[in-house]
Amino acid sequence: GLGIPAEPLFRSSIEELKNDPFVFAHELGHALDFTILENMNSDPEFIRIWTEELEAYKANSGDKEATAIQYFTDAMRGANSAKEECIAEATAIISGYIKTGHENSSLGVRSIVLEQNFPRLIAYVGNAIDNPEEYLKKRRENSPSANELPFY
C-alpha cells in the first residue's frame, strides 16, 4: 500500500480548498508525503533534520513561542502527525502562498515561525518535491536492507 491513513486526507473544507491557495498547497503537501514521496515523514534523514531543528528551536524559545508551533512539534493525532504537518506546511511555504493574507493570522504566524526556524527541513522537503526520483533513490540507498530491519 501507499501508507495512506484511514482518516480523510483533506481535513479542510471544499470551500477552503477552492478559495485559499495556501490551504490547498498545505493539503497537497499531505498528498505528496503519503504518495509520491512514500511517507517522507518516516524518512530517517528527514526525522534527523526535524529533531535537530526542533531541539534548537526549543532551546532558544520560550513557552509562548513553543505554543505557536505546537502543531509541528506534538504528536496530536499519532506518532508522525507533527512531522506530517511540517511537510505539508513546508510545501505551502515553498509554493509561495504565505503572502495571501495570512501574515497576521495564527496560520501565518505558525508558518513564519516554521520558515525562520526550520530552514534545513524546508529545503529538504523542497529538494524532494523538485526531484522526487532522486530523493527516493537516495533514500533507498541510505536505508537498511529488508534483512537488516527489525522484525515486529
Coordinates of N, CA and C in Angstrom, one line a residue:
G1 N 0.8 -1.2 0.0 CA 0.0 0.0 0.0 C 0.8 1.3 0.0
L2 N 0.2 2.3 -0.2 CA 0.8 3.6 -0.2 C 1.0 4.2 1.2
G3 N 0.5 3.6 2.2 CA 0.6 4.2 3.5 C -0.4 5.3 3.7
I4 N -1.4 5.4 3.0 CA -2.4 6.5 3.1 C -3.2 6.2 4.4
P5 N -3.3 7.2 5.3 CA -4.1 7.0 6.5 C -5.5 6.7 6.3
A6 N -6.2 6.0 7.2 CA -7.6 5.7 7.1 C -8.5 6.9 7.2
E7 N -8.0 7.9 7.9 CA -8.8 9.1 8.1 C -8.8 9.9 6.8
P8 N -9.7 10.9 6.7 CA -9.8 11.7 5.4 C -8.4 12.4 5.2
L9 N -8.0 12.4 4.0 CA -6.7 13.1 3.6 C -6.9 14.6 3.8
F10 N -8.0 15.1 3.4 CA -8.2 16.6 3.5 C -9.1 16.9 4.6
R11 N -8.6 17.5 5.6 CA -9.5 18.0 6.7 C -10.1 19.3 6.4
S12 N -9.6 20.0 5.4 CA -10.1 21.3 5.1 C -11.4 21.2 4.3
S13 N -12.2 22.2 4.4 CA -13.5 22.2 3.6 C -13.2 22.4 2.2
I14 N -14.2 22.0 1.3 CA -14.0 22.2 -0.1 C -13.9 23.7 -0.4
E15 N -14.6 24.5 0.4 CA -14.6 26.0 0.1 C -13.2 26.5 0.4
E16 N -12.5 26.0 1.5 CA -11.2 26.5 1.8 C -10.2 26.0 0.7
L17 N -10.4 24.8 0.2 CA -9.5 24.3 -0.8 C -9.7 25.1 -2.1
K18 N -10.9 25.5 -2.4 CA -11.2 26.3 -3.7 C -10.7 27.7 -3.5
N19 N -10.9 28.3 -2.3 CA -10.7 29.8 -2.2 C -9.3 30.2 -1.6
D20 N -8.6 29.3 -1.0 CA -7.4 29.6 -0.3 C -6.2 28.8 -0.9
P21 N -5.3 29.4 -1.7 CA -4.2 28.7 -2.3 C -3.3 28.1 -1.2
F22 N -3.1 28.8 -0.1 CA -2.2 28.3 1.0 C -2.8 27.0 1.5
V23 N -4.1 26.9 1.8 CA -4.7 25.7 2.4 C -4.6 24.6 1.3
F24 N -4.8 24.9 0.1 CA -4.7 23.9 -1.0 C -3.3 23.4 -1.1
A25 N -2.3 24.3 -1.0 CA -0.9 23.8 -1.1 C -0.5 23.0 0.1
H26 N -1.0 23.4 1.3 CA -0.8 22.6 2.5 C -1.3 21.2 2.4
E27 N -2.6 21.1 1.9 CA -3.2 19.7 1.8 C -2.5 19.0 0.6
L28 N -2.1 19.6 -0.4 CA -1.3 19.0 -1.4 C 0.0 18.4 -0.9
G29 N 0.6 19.1 0.1 CA 1.8 18.6 0.8 C 1.5 17.2 1.5
H30 N 0.3 17.1 2.1 CA 0.0 15.8 2.7 C -0.1 14.7 1.6
A31 N -0.7 15.1 0.5 CA -0.9 14.1 -0.6 C 0.5 13.7 -1.1
L32 N 1.4 14.6 -1.3 CA 2.8 14.3 -1.8 C 3.5 13.4 -0.8
D33 N 3.4 13.8 0.5 CA 4.1 13.0 1.5 C 3.6 11.5 1.5
F34 N 2.3 11.3 1.4 CA 1.8 10.0 1.5 C 1.9 9.1 0.3
T35 N 2.1 9.8 -0.9 CA 2.1 9.1 -2.1 C 3.5 9.2 -2.8
I36 N 3.7 10.2 -3.5 CA 4.9 10.4 -4.4 C 6.2 10.3 -3.5
L37 N 6.2 10.9 -2.3 CA 7.4 10.9 -1.5 C 7.4 9.6 -0.6
E38 N 6.5 8.8 -0.7 CA 6.4 7.5 0.0 C 6.7 7.7 1.5
N39 N 5.8 8.5 2.1 CA 5.8 8.7 3.5 C 7.2 9.3 4.0
M40 N 7.5 10.5 3.4 CA 8.7 11.2 3.9 C 8.7 11.3 5.4
N41 N 7.6 11.4 6.0 CA 7.5 11.6 7.5 C 8.2 10.5 8.2
S42 N 8.5 9.4 7.6 CA 9.2 8.3 8.3 C 10.7 8.2 7.8
D43 N 11.1 9.0 6.9 CA 12.5 9.0 6.4 C 13.5 9.4 7.5
P44 N 14.4 8.5 7.8 CA 15.4 8.8 8.9 C 16.1 10.1 8.7
E45 N 16.5 10.5 7.5 CA 17.2 11.8 7.3 C 16.2 13.0 7.6
F46 N 15.0 12.9 7.2 CA 14.0 13.9 7.5 C 13.8 14.0 9.0
I47 N 13.7 12.9 9.7 CA 13.5 12.9 11.1 C 14.7 13.5 11.8
R48 N 15.9 13.2 11.3 CA 17.1 13.7 12.0 C 17.1 15.3 11.9
I49 N 16.8 15.8 10.7 CA 16.8 17.3 10.5 C 15.7 17.9 11.3
W50 N 14.5 17.3 11.3 CA 13.3 17.8 12.1 C 13.7 17.8 13.6
T51 N 14.3 16.8 14.1 CA 14.7 16.7 15.5 C 15.7 17.7 15.9
E52 N 16.8 17.9 15.0 CA 17.8 18.9 15.3 C 17.3 20.3 15.3
E53 N 16.5 20.6 14.3 CA 15.9 22.0 14.3 C 14.9 22.2 15.4
L54 N 14.1 21.2 15.7 CA 13.2 21.3 16.8 C 13.9 21.5 18.2
E55 N 14.9 20.8 18.4 CA 15.7 20.9 19.7 C 16.3 22.3 19.7
A56 N 16.9 22.8 18.6 CA 17.4 24.2 18.6 C 16.3 25.2 18.9
Y57 N 15.2 25.0 18.2 CA 14.1 26.0 18.5 C 13.6 26.0 19.9
K58 N 13.5 24.8 20.5 CA 13.0 24.7 21.9 C 14.0 25.3 22.8
A59 N 15.3 25.2 22.5 CA 16.4 25.7 23.4 C 16.4 27.3 23.3
N60 N 15.9 27.8 22.2 CA 16.0 29.3 22.0 C 14.7 30.0 22.1
S61 N 13.6 29.3 22.5 CA 12.3 30.0 22.6 C 11.7 29.7 23.9
G62 N 10.8 30.6 24.2 CA 10.0 30.5 25.5 C 8.7 29.7 25.3
D63 N 8.0 29.6 26.3 CA 6.7 28.8 26.3 C 5.7 29.4 25.3
K64 N 5.7 30.7 25.2 CA 4.7 31.4 24.3 C 5.1 31.0 22.8
E65 N 6.3 31.1 22.5 CA 6.8 30.8 21.1 C 6.5 29.3 20.8
A66 N 6.8 28.4 21.8 CA 6.7 27.0 21.6 C 5.2 26.6 21.3
T67 N 4.3 27.3 22.0 CA 2.9 27.1 21.8 C 2.5 27.5 20.4
A68 N 3.1 28.5 19.8 CA 2.8 29.0 18.5 C 2.9 27.9 17.4
I69 N 3.9 27.0 17.6 CA 4.1 26.0 16.6 C 3.9 24.6 17.2
Q70 N 3.1 24.5 18.2 CA 2.8 23.2 18.8 C 2.3 22.2 17.7
Y71 N 1.6 22.7 16.7 CA 1.1 22.0 15.5 C 2.2 21.1 14.9
F72 N 3.5 21.7 14.9 CA 4.6 21.0 14.3 C 5.5 20.2 15.2
T73 N 5.2 20.3 16.5 CA 6.1 19.7 17.5 C 5.5 18.6 18.3
D74 N 4.2 18.5 18.4 CA 3.5 17.5 19.2 C 2.8 16.5 18.3
A75 N 2.7 15.3 18.7 CA 2.0 14.2 18.0 C 0.5 14.3 18.4
M76 N -0.2 15.1 17.7 CA -1.6 15.4 18.0 C -2.5 14.2 17.7
R77 N -2.3 13.6 16.5 CA -3.2 12.6 16.1 C -2.5 11.2 15.9
G78 N -1.2 11.2 16.2 CA -0.4 10.0 16.1 C 1.1 10.3 16.1
A79 N 1.9 9.3 16.1 CA 3.3 9.4 16.3 C 3.9 10.3 15.2
N80 N 3.5 10.3 14.0 CA 4.1 11.1 12.9 C 3.3 12.3 12.6
S81 N 2.3 12.7 13.3 CA 1.4 13.8 12.9 C 2.2 15.1 12.8
A82 N 3.0 15.4 13.8 CA 3.8 16.7 13.7 C 4.7 16.7 12.5
K83 N 5.3 15.6 12.2 CA 6.2 15.6 11.0 C 5.4 15.7 9.7
E84 N 4.2 15.1 9.7 CA 3.4 15.2 8.5 C 2.9 16.7 8.3
E85 N 2.6 17.4 9.4 CA 2.2 18.8 9.3 C 3.4 19.6 8.8
C86 N 4.6 19.3 9.3 CA 5.8 20.1 8.8 C 6.0 19.9 7.3
I87 N 5.8 18.7 6.8 CA 5.9 18.5 5.4 C 4.9 19.3 4.6
A88 N 3.6 19.2 5.1 CA 2.5 19.9 4.4 C 2.7 21.4 4.4
E89 N 3.1 21.9 5.6 CA 3.3 23.4 5.7 C 4.5 23.8 4.9
A90 N 5.6 23.0 4.9 CA 6.7 23.4 4.1 C 6.3 23.4 2.6
T91 N 5.5 22.5 2.2 CA 5.0 22.5 0.8 C 4.3 23.9 0.5
A92 N 3.5 24.3 1.4 CA 2.7 25.6 1.2 C 3.7 26.8 1.2
I93 N 4.7 26.7 2.1 CA 5.7 27.8 2.1 C 6.5 27.9 0.8
I94 N 6.9 26.7 0.4 CA 7.7 26.6 -0.8 C 6.9 27.1 -2.0
S95 N 5.6 26.8 -2.0 CA 4.8 27.3 -3.1 C 4.6 28.8 -3.1
G96 N 5.0 29.5 -2.1 CA 4.9 30.9 -2.1 C 3.6 31.5 -1.7
Y97 N 2.7 30.7 -1.1 CA 1.3 31.2 -0.8 C 1.2 31.8 0.6
I98 N 2.2 31.9 1.3 CA 2.1 32.6 2.6 C 1.8 34.0 2.5
K99 N 2.0 34.6 1.4 CA 1.7 36.0 1.1 C 0.3 36.3 0.8
T100 N -0.6 35.4 1.0 CA -2.0 35.6 0.6 C -3.0 36.1 1.6
G101 N -2.4 36.9 2.6 CA -3.3 37.5 3.6 C -3.3 36.7 4.9
H102 N -2.4 35.8 5.1 CA -2.3 35.0 6.4 C -1.3 35.6 7.3
E103 N -0.6 36.6 6.9 CA 0.6 37.1 7.7 C 0.3 37.3 9.1
N104 N -0.9 37.9 9.4 CA -1.2 38.2 10.8 C -2.2 37.2 11.5
S105 N -2.5 36.2 10.8 CA -3.4 35.1 11.4 C -2.5 34.1 12.1
S106 N -3.1 33.2 12.9 CA -2.3 32.2 13.6 C -1.7 31.3 12.6
L107 N -2.4 31.1 11.4 CA -1.8 30.3 10.4 C -0.5 30.9 9.8
G108 N -0.6 32.2 9.6 CA 0.6 32.9 9.1 C 1.7 32.9 10.1
V109 N 1.4 33.2 11.4 CA 2.5 33.2 12.4 C 3.1 31.8 12.5
R110 N 2.3 30.8 12.5 CA 2.8 29.4 12.6 C 3.8 29.2 11.4
S111 N 3.4 29.6 10.2 CA 4.2 29.3 9.0 C 5.5 30.2 9.1
I112 N 5.4 31.4 9.5 CA 6.6 32.3 9.6 C 7.6 31.7 10.6
V113 N 7.1 31.2 11.7 CA 8.0 30.6 12.7 C 8.7 29.4 12.2
L114 N 7.9 28.6 11.4 CA 8.5 27.4 10.8 C 9.5 27.8 9.8
E115 N 9.2 28.8 9.0 CA 10.2 29.2 7.9 C 11.5 29.8 8.6
Q116 N 11.3 30.5 9.7 CA 12.5 31.1 10.3 C 13.4 30.1 11.1
N117 N 12.8 29.1 11.6 CA 13.5 28.2 12.5 C 13.7 26.8 12.0
F118 N 13.2 26.4 10.9 CA 13.4 25.1 10.3 C 13.8 25.2 8.8
P119 N 14.8 26.0 8.5 CA 15.2 26.2 7.1 C 15.7 24.9 6.4
R120 N 16.5 24.1 7.2 CA 17.0 22.9 6.5 C 15.9 21.9 6.2
L121 N 14.9 21.8 7.1 CA 13.7 21.0 6.9 C 13.0 21.4 5.6
I122 N 12.7 22.7 5.5 CA 12.0 23.2 4.4 C 12.8 23.0 3.1
A123 N 14.1 23.2 3.1 CA 15.0 22.9 2.0 C 15.0 21.4 1.6
Y124 N 15.0 20.6 2.6 CA 14.9 19.1 2.3 C 13.6 18.7 1.6
V125 N 12.5 19.2 2.2 CA 11.2 19.0 1.5 C 11.2 19.5 0.1
G126 N 11.7 20.8 -0.1 CA 11.7 21.4 -1.4 C 12.5 20.6 -2.4
N127 N 13.7 20.2 -2.0 CA 14.5 19.4 -2.9 C 13.8 18.1 -3.3
A128 N 13.2 17.4 -2.3 CA 12.4 16.2 -2.6 C 11.3 16.4 -3.6
I129 N 10.6 17.5 -3.4 CA 9.4 17.8 -4.3 C 10.0 18.1 -5.7
D130 N 11.1 18.9 -5.7 CA 11.6 19.3 -7.0 C 12.1 18.1 -7.8
N131 N 12.6 17.1 -7.1 CA 13.2 15.9 -7.8 C 12.9 14.6 -7.0
P132 N 11.6 14.2 -7.0 CA 11.3 13.0 -6.2 C 12.0 11.7 -6.6
E133 N 12.3 11.6 -7.9 CA 13.0 10.3 -8.3 C 14.4 10.3 -7.6
E134 N 15.1 11.4 -7.6 CA 16.4 11.4 -7.0 C 16.3 11.3 -5.5
Y135 N 15.3 11.9 -4.9 CA 15.1 11.8 -3.4 C 14.9 10.3 -3.0
L136 N 14.0 9.7 -3.8 CA 13.6 8.3 -3.4 C 14.8 7.3 -3.7
K137 N 15.6 7.6 -4.7 CA 16.8 6.8 -5.0 C 17.8 6.9 -3.8
K138 N 18.0 8.1 -3.4 CA 19.0 8.4 -2.3 C 18.5 7.8 -1.0
R139 N 17.2 7.9 -0.8 CA 16.6 7.4 0.4 C 16.7 5.9 0.5
R140 N 16.5 5.2 -0.6 CA 16.6 3.8 -0.7 C 18.0 3.3 -0.5
E141 N 19.0 4.1 -1.1 CA 20.4 3.8 -0.9 C 20.8 3.9 0.6
N142 N 20.2 4.8 1.3 CA 20.6 5.1 2.7 C 19.8 4.3 3.7
S143 N 18.8 3.5 3.2 CA 18.0 2.7 4.2 C 18.6 1.4 4.3
P144 N 18.4 0.8 5.5 CA 18.9 -0.6 5.7 C 18.1 -1.5 4.8
S145 N 18.8 -2.6 4.4 CA 18.1 -3.6 3.6 C 17.0 -4.3 4.4
A146 N 16.1 -4.9 3.7 CA 15.0 -5.6 4.4 C 15.5 -6.6 5.4
N147 N 16.6 -7.2 5.1 CA 17.2 -8.2 6.1 C 17.7 -7.6 7.4
E148 N 18.0 -6.3 7.3 CA 18.5 -5.7 8.5 C 17.5 -5.0 9.3
L149 N 16.2 -4.9 8.8 CA 15.2 -4.3 9.6 C 14.7 -5.1 10.7
P150 N 14.4 -4.6 11.9 CA 13.9 -5.4 13.0 C 12.6 -6.0 12.6
F151 N 12.3 -7.2 13.2 CA 11.1 -7.9 12.9 C 10.2 -7.6 14.1
Y152 N 8.9 -7.2 13.8 CA 8.0 -6.9 14.9 C 6.9 -7.9 14.9

